[in-house]
Coordinates of C-alpha atoms in Angstrom, one line a residue:
X1 CA 39.1 52.0 -25.3
X2 CA 42.0 54.5 -25.0
X3 CA 41.6 56.6 -21.8
X4 CA 43.7 59.4 -23.4
X5 CA 40.7 60.0 -25.7
X6 CA 38.5 61.1 -22.8
X7 CA 37.9 64.6 -21.5
X8 CA 37.3 65.8 -18.0
X9 CA 33.9 65.2 -16.5
X10 CA 31.7 68.3 -16.9
X11 CA 28.1 67.1 -16.3
X12 CA 27.8 68.4 -12.7
X13 CA 29.3 71.8 -13.6
X14 CA 26.7 72.6 -16.3
X15 CA 24.2 75.4 -15.6
X16 CA 22.8 76.0 -19.1
X17 CA 21.4 73.0 -20.9
X18 CA 20.7 72.4 -24.6
X19 CA 18.4 70.1 -26.5
X20 CA 21.1 67.7 -27.4
X21 CA 22.2 67.5 -23.7
X22 CA 19.1 65.6 -22.7
X23 CA 19.4 63.3 -25.7
X24 CA 23.0 62.4 -24.6
X25 CA 21.8 61.9 -21.0
X26 CA 19.1 59.5 -22.1
X27 CA 21.7 57.5 -24.1
X28 CA 23.9 57.3 -21.0
X29 CA 21.0 56.4 -18.7
X30 CA 20.1 53.5 -21.0
X31 CA 23.6 52.0 -20.4
X32 CA 25.3 52.6 -23.8
X33 CA 29.1 52.2 -23.4
X34 CA 30.1 53.3 -26.9
X35 CA 28.9 55.3 -29.8
X36 CA 30.6 54.8 -33.2
X37 CA 30.6 57.7 -35.5
X38 CA 32.1 59.8 -38.3
X39 CA 31.6 63.4 -37.2
X40 CA 29.2 65.7 -39.1
X41 CA 27.8 69.2 -38.7
X42 CA 24.2 67.9 -38.6
X43 CA 24.8 66.4 -35.2
X44 CA 27.4 68.9 -34.0
X45 CA 25.1 69.7 -31.0
X46 CA 24.9 66.1 -30.0
X47 CA 28.7 65.7 -30.5
X48 CA 29.3 68.7 -28.1
X49 CA 27.0 67.2 -25.6
X50 CA 28.8 63.8 -25.7
X51 CA 32.2 65.5 -25.2
X52 CA 31.6 68.6 -23.0
X53 CA 28.4 67.6 -21.2
X54 CA 29.1 63.9 -20.6
X55 CA 32.9 63.9 -20.7
X56 CA 33.2 61.4 -23.6
X57 CA 32.4 58.3 -21.6
X58 CA 29.3 56.2 -21.2
X59 CA 29.1 56.4 -24.1
X60 CA 32.6 56.8 -25.3
X61 CA 33.2 57.9 -28.9
X62 CA 34.6 55.3 -31.4
X63 CA 35.8 57.5 -34.3
X64 CA 35.6 55.9 -37.7
X65 CA 36.7 56.8 -41.3
X66 CA 33.5 55.7 -43.0
X67 CA 29.9 55.4 -41.7
X68 CA 29.6 51.8 -43.0
X69 CA 32.4 50.8 -40.7
X70 CA 30.7 52.5 -37.7
X71 CA 27.6 50.4 -38.2
X72 CA 29.7 47.2 -38.9
X73 CA 31.7 47.8 -35.7
X74 CA 28.4 48.1 -33.7
X75 CA 27.2 44.9 -35.4
X76 CA 30.3 43.0 -34.4
X77 CA 30.2 44.3 -30.9
X78 CA 26.6 43.1 -30.3
X79 CA 27.4 39.6 -31.6
X80 CA 29.5 39.2 -28.4
X81 CA 28.2 41.6 -25.9
X82 CA 24.5 40.8 -26.4
X83 CA 23.7 44.5 -26.1
X84 CA 23.5 47.3 -28.6
X85 CA 26.1 49.9 -29.4
X86 CA 25.0 53.4 -30.4
X87 CA 25.9 54.9 -33.8
X88 CA 25.8 58.5 -35.0
X89 CA 25.3 59.2 -38.7
X90 CA 25.6 62.6 -40.4
X91 CA 22.5 63.8 -42.2
X92 CA 21.3 62.1 -45.4
X93 CA 24.8 61.6 -46.9
X94 CA 26.2 59.7 -43.8
X95 CA 23.1 57.6 -43.7
X96 CA 23.4 56.7 -47.4
X97 CA 27.0 55.7 -46.8
X98 CA 25.8 53.4 -44.0
X99 CA 22.9 51.7 -45.7
X100 CA 24.6 48.5 -46.7
X101 CA 25.9 47.9 -43.2
X102 CA 22.5 48.7 -41.7
X103 CA 20.8 46.2 -44.1
X104 CA 23.4 43.6 -43.0
X105 CA 22.7 44.3 -39.3
X106 CA 19.0 44.0 -40.1
X107 CA 19.4 40.6 -41.8
X108 CA 21.5 39.5 -38.8
X109 CA 18.8 40.7 -36.4
X110 CA 21.5 42.7 -34.5
X111 CA 20.3 45.4 -32.0
X112 CA 21.6 48.9 -32.6
X113 CA 20.6 52.5 -31.8
X114 CA 21.3 54.7 -34.7
X115 CA 21.1 58.4 -34.1
X116 CA 20.9 60.5 -37.3
X117 CA 20.3 64.2 -37.9
X118 CA 18.8 66.6 -40.4
X119 CA 17.8 70.2 -40.9
X120 CA 17.2 72.6 -39.5
X121 CA 13.7 71.5 -40.4
X122 CA 12.6 75.1 -40.2
X123 CA 13.7 76.3 -43.6
X124 CA 14.3 79.9 -42.4
X125 CA 17.0 78.7 -40.1
X126 CA 19.1 76.8 -42.7
X127 CA 22.5 78.0 -43.9
X128 CA 22.7 78.6 -47.6
X129 CA 23.3 75.5 -49.8
X130 CA 24.9 73.0 -47.3
X131 CA 21.9 72.8 -44.9
X132 CA 19.5 72.5 -47.8
X133 CA 21.2 69.6 -49.5
X134 CA 21.7 67.8 -46.1
X135 CA 18.0 68.2 -45.2
X136 CA 15.4 65.6 -46.2
X137 CA 11.6 65.6 -45.9
X138 CA 11.5 62.0 -44.6
X139 CA 15.1 60.9 -44.0
X140 CA 14.0 57.7 -42.2
X141 CA 12.5 56.5 -45.5
X142 CA 16.0 55.7 -46.7
X143 CA 16.2 52.8 -44.2
X144 CA 12.6 52.2 -43.1
X145 CA 12.4 48.9 -44.9
X146 CA 15.3 47.4 -43.0
X147 CA 15.1 48.9 -39.5
X148 CA 12.6 48.0 -36.9
X149 CA 11.4 51.5 -36.2
X150 CA 12.3 55.1 -37.0
X151 CA 11.3 58.6 -35.7
X152 CA 12.1 62.3 -36.1
X153 CA 11.2 64.0 -32.8
X154 CA 10.5 67.8 -32.9
X155 CA 11.3 68.7 -29.3
X156 CA 13.7 67.8 -26.5
X157 CA 10.9 66.0 -24.6
X158 CA 9.9 64.1 -27.7
X159 CA 13.5 63.2 -28.3
X160 CA 13.8 61.7 -24.8
X161 CA 10.7 59.6 -25.5
X162 CA 11.9 58.7 -28.9
X163 CA 15.3 57.4 -27.7
X164 CA 13.6 55.4 -24.9
X165 CA 11.2 53.8 -27.4
X166 CA 13.9 53.1 -29.9
X167 CA 16.1 51.4 -27.3
X168 CA 13.2 49.3 -26.2
X169 CA 12.3 48.2 -29.7
X170 CA 15.9 47.5 -30.6
X171 CA 16.3 45.2 -27.6
X172 CA 13.0 43.5 -28.0
X173 CA 13.2 40.1 -29.7
X174 CA 13.6 39.7 -32.6
X175 CA 16.2 42.4 -32.1
X176 CA 17.3 44.8 -34.8
X177 CA 18.5 48.3 -35.7
X178 CA 16.4 51.4 -35.1
X179 CA 16.9 55.0 -36.4
X180 CA 16.2 58.3 -34.6
X181 CA 16.7 61.4 -36.7
X182 CA 17.4 64.5 -34.6
X183 CA 16.4 68.0 -35.9
X184 CA 19.6 70.2 -35.9
X185 CA 17.6 73.1 -34.5
X186 CA 16.2 71.0 -31.6
X187 CA 19.7 69.9 -30.7
X188 CA 21.1 73.4 -30.7
X189 CA 18.3 75.1 -28.9
X190 CA 19.0 76.4 -25.3
X191 CA 16.5 74.8 -22.9
X192 CA 14.3 77.3 -21.1
X193 CA 12.6 74.6 -19.0
X194 CA 13.4 71.4 -17.2
X195 CA 13.4 68.4 -19.4
X196 CA 13.7 65.2 -17.4
X197 CA 15.3 61.9 -18.2
X198 CA 13.0 59.4 -16.4
X199 CA 14.0 56.2 -14.6
X200 CA 14.8 54.1 -17.7
X201 CA 14.0 50.9 -15.9
X202 CA 10.3 51.6 -16.4
X203 CA 11.0 51.5 -20.2
X204 CA 13.0 48.3 -20.3
X205 CA 12.2 45.8 -23.1
X206 CA 10.1 42.7 -22.1
X207 CA 11.6 39.3 -21.5
X208 CA 11.6 37.2 -24.7
X209 CA 8.3 35.3 -24.9
X210 CA 8.0 31.7 -23.9
X211 CA 6.1 29.0 -25.7
X212 CA 2.3 28.7 -25.0
X213 CA 1.1 25.9 -22.8
X214 CA -0.9 24.2 -25.6
X215 CA 2.2 24.3 -27.7
X216 CA 4.3 22.7 -25.0
X217 CA 1.7 19.9 -24.6
X218 CA 1.9 19.1 -28.3
X219 CA 5.7 19.2 -28.6
X220 CA 6.1 16.9 -25.6
X221 CA 3.7 14.4 -27.2
X222 CA 5.6 14.6 -30.5
X223 CA 9.0 14.1 -28.8
X224 CA 7.7 11.2 -26.8
X225 CA 6.6 9.3 -29.9
X226 CA 9.4 10.3 -32.2
X227 CA 11.8 7.5 -33.2
X228 CA 14.2 9.7 -35.1
X229 CA 14.2 13.3 -34.0
X230 CA 16.6 15.9 -35.4
X231 CA 17.2 19.3 -33.7
X232 CA 18.2 22.2 -36.0
X233 CA 19.9 24.9 -33.8
X234 CA 20.0 28.2 -35.7
X235 CA 20.2 31.6 -34.1
X236 CA 21.0 31.5 -30.4
X237 CA 22.6 33.6 -27.6
X238 CA 26.3 33.6 -26.6
X239 CA 25.3 32.8 -23.0
X240 CA 27.1 29.8 -21.6
X241 CA 23.9 28.7 -19.7
X242 CA 21.9 28.6 -23.0
X243 CA 24.7 26.7 -24.7
X244 CA 24.7 24.1 -21.9
X245 CA 20.9 23.7 -22.0
X246 CA 21.0 23.0 -25.7
X247 CA 23.5 20.2 -25.1
X248 CA 21.4 18.9 -22.2
X249 CA 18.3 18.8 -24.3
X250 CA 20.0 16.9 -27.2
X251 CA 21.4 14.4 -24.7
X252 CA 18.1 14.0 -22.9
X253 CA 16.4 13.2 -26.2
X254 CA 19.2 11.3 -27.9
X255 CA 18.5 13.5 -30.9
X256 CA 20.8 14.3 -33.7
X257 CA 21.9 17.9 -34.0
X258 CA 22.7 20.1 -37.0
X259 CA 24.1 23.6 -36.9
X260 CA 25.0 26.0 -39.7
X261 CA 27.9 28.3 -40.6
X262 CA 25.5 31.0 -41.3
X263 CA 25.1 31.6 -37.6
X264 CA 27.4 31.8 -34.6
X265 CA 28.4 28.6 -32.8
X266 CA 25.5 27.3 -30.7
X267 CA 26.4 23.7 -30.0
X268 CA 29.8 21.8 -29.7
X269 CA 30.4 20.5 -33.2
X270 CA 32.6 17.7 -31.9
X271 CA 29.8 16.4 -29.6
X272 CA 28.7 12.8 -30.4
X273 CA 25.2 14.0 -31.4
X274 CA 26.5 16.6 -33.8
X275 CA 27.0 13.8 -36.3
X276 CA 27.6 15.9 -39.4
X277 CA 29.9 18.9 -40.0
X278 CA 28.1 22.2 -39.7
X279 CA 25.9 23.0 -42.7
X280 CA 27.6 25.1 -45.3
X281 CA 26.7 26.8 -48.6
X282 CA 26.0 23.5 -50.5
X283 CA 23.8 20.6 -49.6
X284 CA 25.4 17.2 -49.0
X285 CA 24.1 13.7 -49.4
X286 CA 24.7 13.0 -45.7
X287 CA 22.5 15.9 -44.8
X288 CA 19.8 14.6 -47.1
X289 CA 20.0 11.1 -45.6
X290 CA 19.7 12.4 -42.0
X291 CA 16.6 14.5 -42.9
X292 CA 15.0 11.7 -44.9
X293 CA 15.4 9.4 -41.9
X294 CA 13.9 11.9 -39.5
X295 CA 10.3 11.6 -38.3
X296 CA 10.4 14.8 -36.3
X297 CA 12.5 17.9 -37.1
X298 CA 12.6 20.7 -34.5
X299 CA 13.9 24.0 -35.7
X300 CA 15.2 26.5 -33.2
X301 CA 15.2 29.7 -35.3
X302 CA 17.0 27.9 -38.2
X303 CA 18.2 30.1 -41.0
X304 CA 16.1 29.7 -44.2
X305 CA 14.3 26.5 -43.0
X306 CA 12.3 26.0 -46.2
X307 CA 15.3 26.6 -48.5
X308 CA 17.4 24.2 -46.4
X309 CA 14.8 21.4 -46.6
X310 CA 14.1 21.9 -50.2
X311 CA 17.7 21.8 -51.2
X312 CA 18.1 18.4 -49.5
X313 CA 14.8 16.9 -50.6
X314 CA 14.7 18.2 -54.1
X315 CA 11.2 19.6 -53.8
X316 CA 9.6 23.0 -53.0
X317 CA 8.2 23.2 -49.5
X318 CA 4.9 24.5 -50.8
X319 CA 4.5 21.9 -53.6
X320 CA 6.0 18.8 -52.1
X321 CA 6.9 19.4 -48.4
X322 CA 9.0 16.8 -46.5
X323 CA 7.1 14.0 -44.9
X324 CA 8.6 14.5 -41.4
X325 CA 6.6 16.4 -38.7
X326 CA 8.2 19.8 -38.4
X327 CA 8.2 22.1 -35.3
X328 CA 9.5 25.6 -36.0
X329 CA 10.3 27.9 -33.0
X330 CA 11.0 31.5 -34.0
X331 CA 9.9 35.1 -33.5
X332 CA 11.3 36.2 -36.8
X333 CA 7.9 36.5 -38.6
X334 CA 7.3 39.6 -36.4
X335 CA 9.7 41.6 -38.5
X336 CA 9.0 40.3 -42.0
X337 CA 7.9 42.9 -44.5
X338 CA 7.0 43.1 -48.2
X339 CA 10.1 45.0 -49.3
X340 CA 13.0 42.7 -48.2
X341 CA 13.0 39.1 -49.1
X342 CA 15.3 38.2 -46.2
X343 CA 12.5 36.3 -44.7
X344 CA 13.3 33.5 -47.2
X345 CA 10.9 30.9 -48.5
X346 CA 7.8 29.8 -46.5
X347 CA 8.3 26.5 -44.7
X348 CA 5.7 23.9 -44.3
X349 CA 5.4 23.5 -40.5
X350 CA 3.1 21.3 -38.4
X351 CA 3.6 23.3 -35.2
X352 CA 4.7 27.0 -35.3
X353 CA 6.0 28.2 -31.9
X354 CA 6.2 31.9 -31.4
X355 CA 8.8 32.0 -28.7
X356 CA 12.4 32.8 -28.1
X357 CA 14.3 29.6 -29.0
X358 CA 16.6 29.6 -25.9
X359 CA 13.6 30.0 -23.6
X360 CA 11.9 27.2 -25.5
X361 CA 14.9 25.0 -24.9
X362 CA 14.7 25.8 -21.1
X363 CA 11.0 25.1 -21.1
X364 CA 11.5 21.7 -22.7
X365 CA 14.2 20.7 -20.2
X366 CA 12.0 21.7 -17.3
X367 CA 9.1 19.7 -18.7
X368 CA 11.2 16.6 -19.4
X369 CA 12.4 16.7 -15.8
X370 CA 8.9 16.1 -14.5
X371 CA 7.7 13.7 -17.2
X372 CA 7.2 10.2 -16.0
X373 CA 8.3 7.1 -17.9
X374 CA 10.2 9.1 -20.5
X375 CA 11.9 6.7 -22.9
X376 CA 15.6 6.5 -22.5
X377 CA 17.8 8.4 -25.0
X378 CA 18.9 6.4 -28.0
X379 CA 21.2 8.3 -30.3
X380 CA 20.5 7.8 -34.0
X381 CA 24.0 7.5 -35.1
X382 CA 26.9 5.3 -33.8
X383 CA 30.0 7.0 -32.6
X384 CA 32.0 5.4 -35.3
X385 CA 30.1 7.4 -37.9
X386 CA 30.8 10.8 -36.4
X387 CA 32.0 13.4 -39.0
X388 CA 35.3 14.2 -37.2
X389 CA 36.6 10.7 -37.8
X390 CA 36.8 11.5 -41.6
X391 CA 37.9 15.1 -41.1
X392 CA 41.6 16.1 -41.2
X393 CA 43.1 16.9 -37.9
X394 CA 45.3 19.5 -39.6
X395 CA 46.5 20.8 -43.0
X396 CA 48.2 18.6 -45.7
X397 CA 51.5 20.3 -46.1
X398 CA 52.1 18.5 -49.4
X399 CA 48.9 19.8 -50.9
X400 CA 48.6 23.2 -52.8
X401 CA 48.1 26.1 -50.4
X402 CA 44.4 26.7 -51.0
X403 CA 41.4 27.7 -48.9
X404 CA 41.3 24.2 -47.3
X405 CA 44.9 24.2 -46.1
X406 CA 44.5 27.8 -44.8
X407 CA 41.4 26.8 -42.9
X408 CA 42.8 23.6 -41.3
X409 CA 45.9 25.5 -40.3
X410 CA 43.8 28.2 -38.6
X411 CA 41.5 25.6 -37.0
X412 CA 44.6 23.9 -35.4
X413 CA 45.8 27.3 -34.2
X414 CA 42.4 28.0 -32.7
X415 CA 42.4 24.7 -30.8
X416 CA 45.6 25.5 -29.0
X417 CA 44.4 28.7 -27.4
X418 CA 41.1 30.6 -26.7
X419 CA 40.3 32.1 -30.1
X420 CA 37.1 33.8 -31.3
X421 CA 36.7 33.7 -35.0
X422 CA 34.8 36.9 -35.7
X423 CA 34.3 35.9 -39.3
X424 CA 35.3 33.0 -41.6
X425 CA 36.1 33.6 -45.3
X426 CA 33.7 32.4 -48.0
X427 CA 34.6 28.8 -49.0
X428 CA 35.7 27.8 -45.5
X429 CA 35.5 24.0 -45.4
X430 CA 32.8 22.7 -43.0
X431 CA 35.2 20.0 -41.7
X432 CA 37.5 22.7 -40.3
X433 CA 34.7 23.9 -38.0
X434 CA 35.5 22.6 -34.6
X435 CA 33.7 24.8 -32.2
X436 CA 33.7 24.1 -28.5
X437 CA 32.3 27.2 -26.9
X438 CA 29.6 29.8 -27.8
X439 CA 32.4 32.4 -28.5
X440 CA 34.4 30.2 -30.9
X441 CA 32.6 31.6 -34.0
X442 CA 30.4 34.6 -34.4
X443 CA 28.7 33.9 -37.7
X444 CA 28.8 35.3 -41.2
X445 CA 27.4 38.5 -42.7
X446 CA 23.6 37.9 -42.9
X447 CA 23.1 40.4 -45.7
X448 CA 25.8 39.0 -48.0
X449 CA 27.7 42.3 -47.7
X450 CA 31.3 42.8 -48.8
X451 CA 33.5 45.1 -46.8
X452 CA 32.0 44.4 -43.3
X453 CA 34.6 41.8 -42.2
X454 CA 37.1 44.3 -40.8
X455 CA 34.4 46.2 -38.9
X456 CA 32.8 43.1 -37.5
X457 CA 36.2 41.9 -36.2
X458 CA 36.9 45.2 -34.6
X459 CA 33.5 45.4 -32.9
X460 CA 34.0 41.8 -31.6
X461 CA 37.5 42.7 -30.4
X462 CA 36.2 45.7 -28.5
X463 CA 33.6 43.5 -26.7
X464 CA 36.2 40.8 -26.0
X465 CA 38.9 43.2 -24.7
X466 CA 40.4 41.8 -21.4
X467 CA 38.4 38.5 -21.8
X468 CA 41.5 36.4 -22.3
X469 CA 40.3 35.5 -25.8
X470 CA 42.1 36.4 -29.1
X471 CA 39.9 37.9 -31.7
X472 CA 40.7 36.7 -35.3
X473 CA 38.9 37.6 -38.4
X474 CA 39.4 35.4 -41.5
X475 CA 38.2 37.3 -44.5
X476 CA 38.6 37.4 -48.3
X477 CA 40.7 39.9 -50.1
X478 CA 37.7 41.6 -51.6
X479 CA 36.1 42.0 -48.2
X480 CA 39.4 43.3 -46.8
X481 CA 40.0 45.8 -49.5
X482 CA 36.5 47.3 -49.3
X483 CA 36.8 47.7 -45.5
X484 CA 40.5 48.2 -44.9
X485 CA 40.4 51.8 -43.6
X486 CA 38.2 50.5 -40.7
X487 CA 41.5 49.2 -39.3
X488 CA 42.5 52.8 -38.3
X489 CA 39.8 52.8 -35.7
X490 CA 41.2 49.7 -34.1
X491 CA 44.7 51.3 -34.0
X492 CA 43.4 54.5 -32.6
X493 CA 41.5 52.7 -29.9
X494 CA 44.4 50.3 -29.2
X495 CA 42.1 47.3 -29.8
X496 CA 44.0 44.0 -29.9
X497 CA 43.0 41.7 -32.9
X498 CA 44.3 39.8 -35.9
X499 CA 43.1 39.6 -39.5
X500 CA 44.0 36.8 -41.8
X501 CA 43.3 37.7 -45.5
X502 CA 42.4 34.7 -47.7
X503 CA 43.9 36.3 -50.8
X504 CA 43.1 34.7 -54.1
X505 CA 43.7 38.0 -55.8
X506 CA 40.2 38.0 -57.4
X507 CA 36.6 38.5 -56.9
X508 CA 36.7 34.8 -57.3
X509 CA 33.0 34.0 -56.4
X510 CA 32.1 36.0 -59.5
X511 CA 34.7 34.1 -61.6
X512 CA 32.7 31.0 -60.7
X513 CA 29.5 32.7 -61.9
X514 CA 31.2 33.8 -65.1
X515 CA 32.4 30.3 -65.8
X516 CA 28.9 29.0 -65.4
X517 CA 27.5 31.6 -67.8
X518 CA 30.2 30.7 -70.3
X519 CA 29.4 27.0 -70.2
X520 CA 25.6 27.5 -70.4
X521 CA 26.1 29.8 -73.4
X522 CA 28.8 27.9 -75.2
X523 CA 31.3 30.8 -74.8
X524 CA 35.0 30.8 -73.9
X525 CA 35.5 29.7 -70.2
X526 CA 39.0 31.1 -70.3
X527 CA 37.6 34.6 -70.3
X528 CA 36.0 34.2 -66.8
X529 CA 38.8 36.2 -65.1
X530 CA 38.2 39.4 -67.1
X531 CA 36.8 42.1 -64.9
X532 CA 37.4 39.9 -61.8
X533 CA 41.1 39.6 -61.1
X534 CA 42.8 41.9 -58.5
X535 CA 46.3 42.2 -60.0
X536 CA 48.4 44.3 -62.3
X537 CA 49.2 45.7 -59.8
X538 CA 48.2 43.4 -57.0
X539 CA 47.0 45.5 -54.0
X540 CA 49.6 45.5 -51.2
X541 CA 47.6 43.9 -48.3
X542 CA 50.3 44.5 -45.7
X543 CA 51.2 48.0 -46.7
X544 CA 47.5 49.0 -46.5
X545 CA 47.3 47.6 -43.0
X546 CA 50.5 49.3 -41.9
X547 CA 49.1 52.6 -43.2
X548 CA 46.3 52.1 -40.6
X549 CA 48.7 51.3 -37.7
X550 CA 48.8 47.5 -37.9
X551 CA 51.8 45.2 -38.0
X552 CA 52.4 42.5 -40.6
X553 CA 55.1 40.5 -42.2
X554 CA 55.7 39.2 -45.7
X555 CA 52.9 37.4 -47.6
X556 CA 52.7 33.7 -46.9
X557 CA 52.1 31.0 -49.5
X558 CA 52.6 27.7 -47.5
X559 CA 51.3 26.0 -44.4
X560 CA 54.7 26.4 -42.7
X561 CA 54.9 30.1 -43.4
X562 CA 51.3 30.6 -42.2
X563 CA 52.0 28.8 -39.0
X564 CA 55.0 31.0 -38.3
X565 CA 53.1 34.2 -39.1
X566 CA 50.2 33.1 -36.8
X567 CA 52.7 32.7 -33.9
X568 CA 54.1 36.2 -34.6
X569 CA 50.7 37.6 -34.8
X570 CA 49.6 35.9 -31.6
X571 CA 52.6 37.5 -29.7
X572 CA 51.7 40.9 -31.1
X573 CA 48.0 40.6 -30.1
X574 CA 48.9 39.2 -26.6
X575 CA 51.0 42.4 -26.1
X576 CA 47.9 44.5 -27.0
X577 CA 48.7 45.0 -30.7
X578 CA 47.2 44.4 -34.1
X579 CA 48.4 42.1 -36.9
X580 CA 47.4 41.3 -40.5
X581 CA 48.5 38.2 -42.4
X582 CA 48.3 38.1 -46.2
X583 CA 47.8 34.5 -47.2
X584 CA 48.3 34.0 -50.9
X585 CA 46.1 31.0 -51.7
X586 CA 45.5 29.0 -54.9
X587 CA 42.0 30.1 -56.1
X588 CA 39.2 27.7 -55.5
X589 CA 36.6 26.7 -52.9
X590 CA 36.4 23.6 -50.7
X591 CA 33.9 20.9 -51.5
X592 CA 34.0 19.5 -48.0

């Protein structure tokens, strides 16, 4: 980030230490590079420790204008960096601001260390009024159902242990957010004893588990006898080695591959075995045909496996499961609970493998290398049936400027240079999804949140700084308007990035729902826009961005204008700047 934001190093000069100092030292020892926050009095002790004890680096503060943005930035960062960012949230009110973004990170299984604060817990030490309303009996209860673990340590020693445990749990697969609430009195107490930060290597998370030997025996037998295997690659790491192993496994087996736009890119979509465009919001006949023809389906942490199969077979997976043999490799069941339904429907599975999906892929490749007389790979689909042959290479300039033409223009732009799409707007056509590396696309918002797109893009851009890749977020106008003041954080930190706003001037997804209600009830469809449209006056997308320190030109309403703005934006970002494009599209969603 911006080195001008740092202070002089003071750690070695300190003689007196305070409770929050050892908390800050523990966070540094664990390797955290950044801590995103909105300042608050409940953690003023920790704030001082980060600035005047650690010198505001390792971790360096990322100052935000809303707690929800702080969490969204940490979420976006972890999607690229494969490591957590720390977040500091002020008392109960800051935590309540952040809850939607925390839930979103939970659904995405993103690792994150959230440090909160309350109190003083000792009522006799609270200031009148303000300390009382910002103190809760059990503050962690606000997020307990959608974090992996929470704690409220009562001493400096307990706080060291709590942060060590929280970090270990956050980084242990399946990863997720954790919350540690620090008592204000503990933070601000002068230490009259030595409190050590131990060697953190002894508290490191375990390696993700591998598949059991018996499971490997069975899956190898199933693969050997399968005539029409299909591999479903869902959640996976951004590591190039893992990407290459997925490709090698598919080629070794000659199996068809499906991926989904719910998750980040995990397999080259233009590969010959990726026969269909990535799975989108709606099922297609082609997907149903592939699954109906399969005799073995192997899921690698696929998003909503039961719902995916049911939507393409027309039957519930508990009442009439698909006939194919199904192997499901996932650790996700370890974090399922009775409060949140993000675990989705229960799939019918013949072999459930409790293992990390990328380790499972590596195990399968190692096993296939030593198998004798393995049948030669025989791809299920001929090259002349690959989805890319029917997909447009670029936009149709004569067509109305809608979400499809926006997407095809952006896809062509991304093929000409190393671009990471941090987000793609709702309604993005599947056939515009040509991903060639694990960093081409970072997935959608797992919790269905609105307002996280700017923060996710900023977090990804921080992680990708100096990587040679351009970070681009493609988001809807509703998402942008809810999260627009996150852009100030990118400007303050001089984070290069671009946002393209797919602006249909409406909460259009809900217009679709209102149209459906009207038709079902025999009521006027023409009223679907009421309470949905964002006009009269239309929000000024570019002016809002400029107010946060971004550059931007006039709104665009054609493919040619969008191309020109993308080139302007690319030049600004290449020079270290930030750019927003307001793309005024015809409302509607792609059917492709």
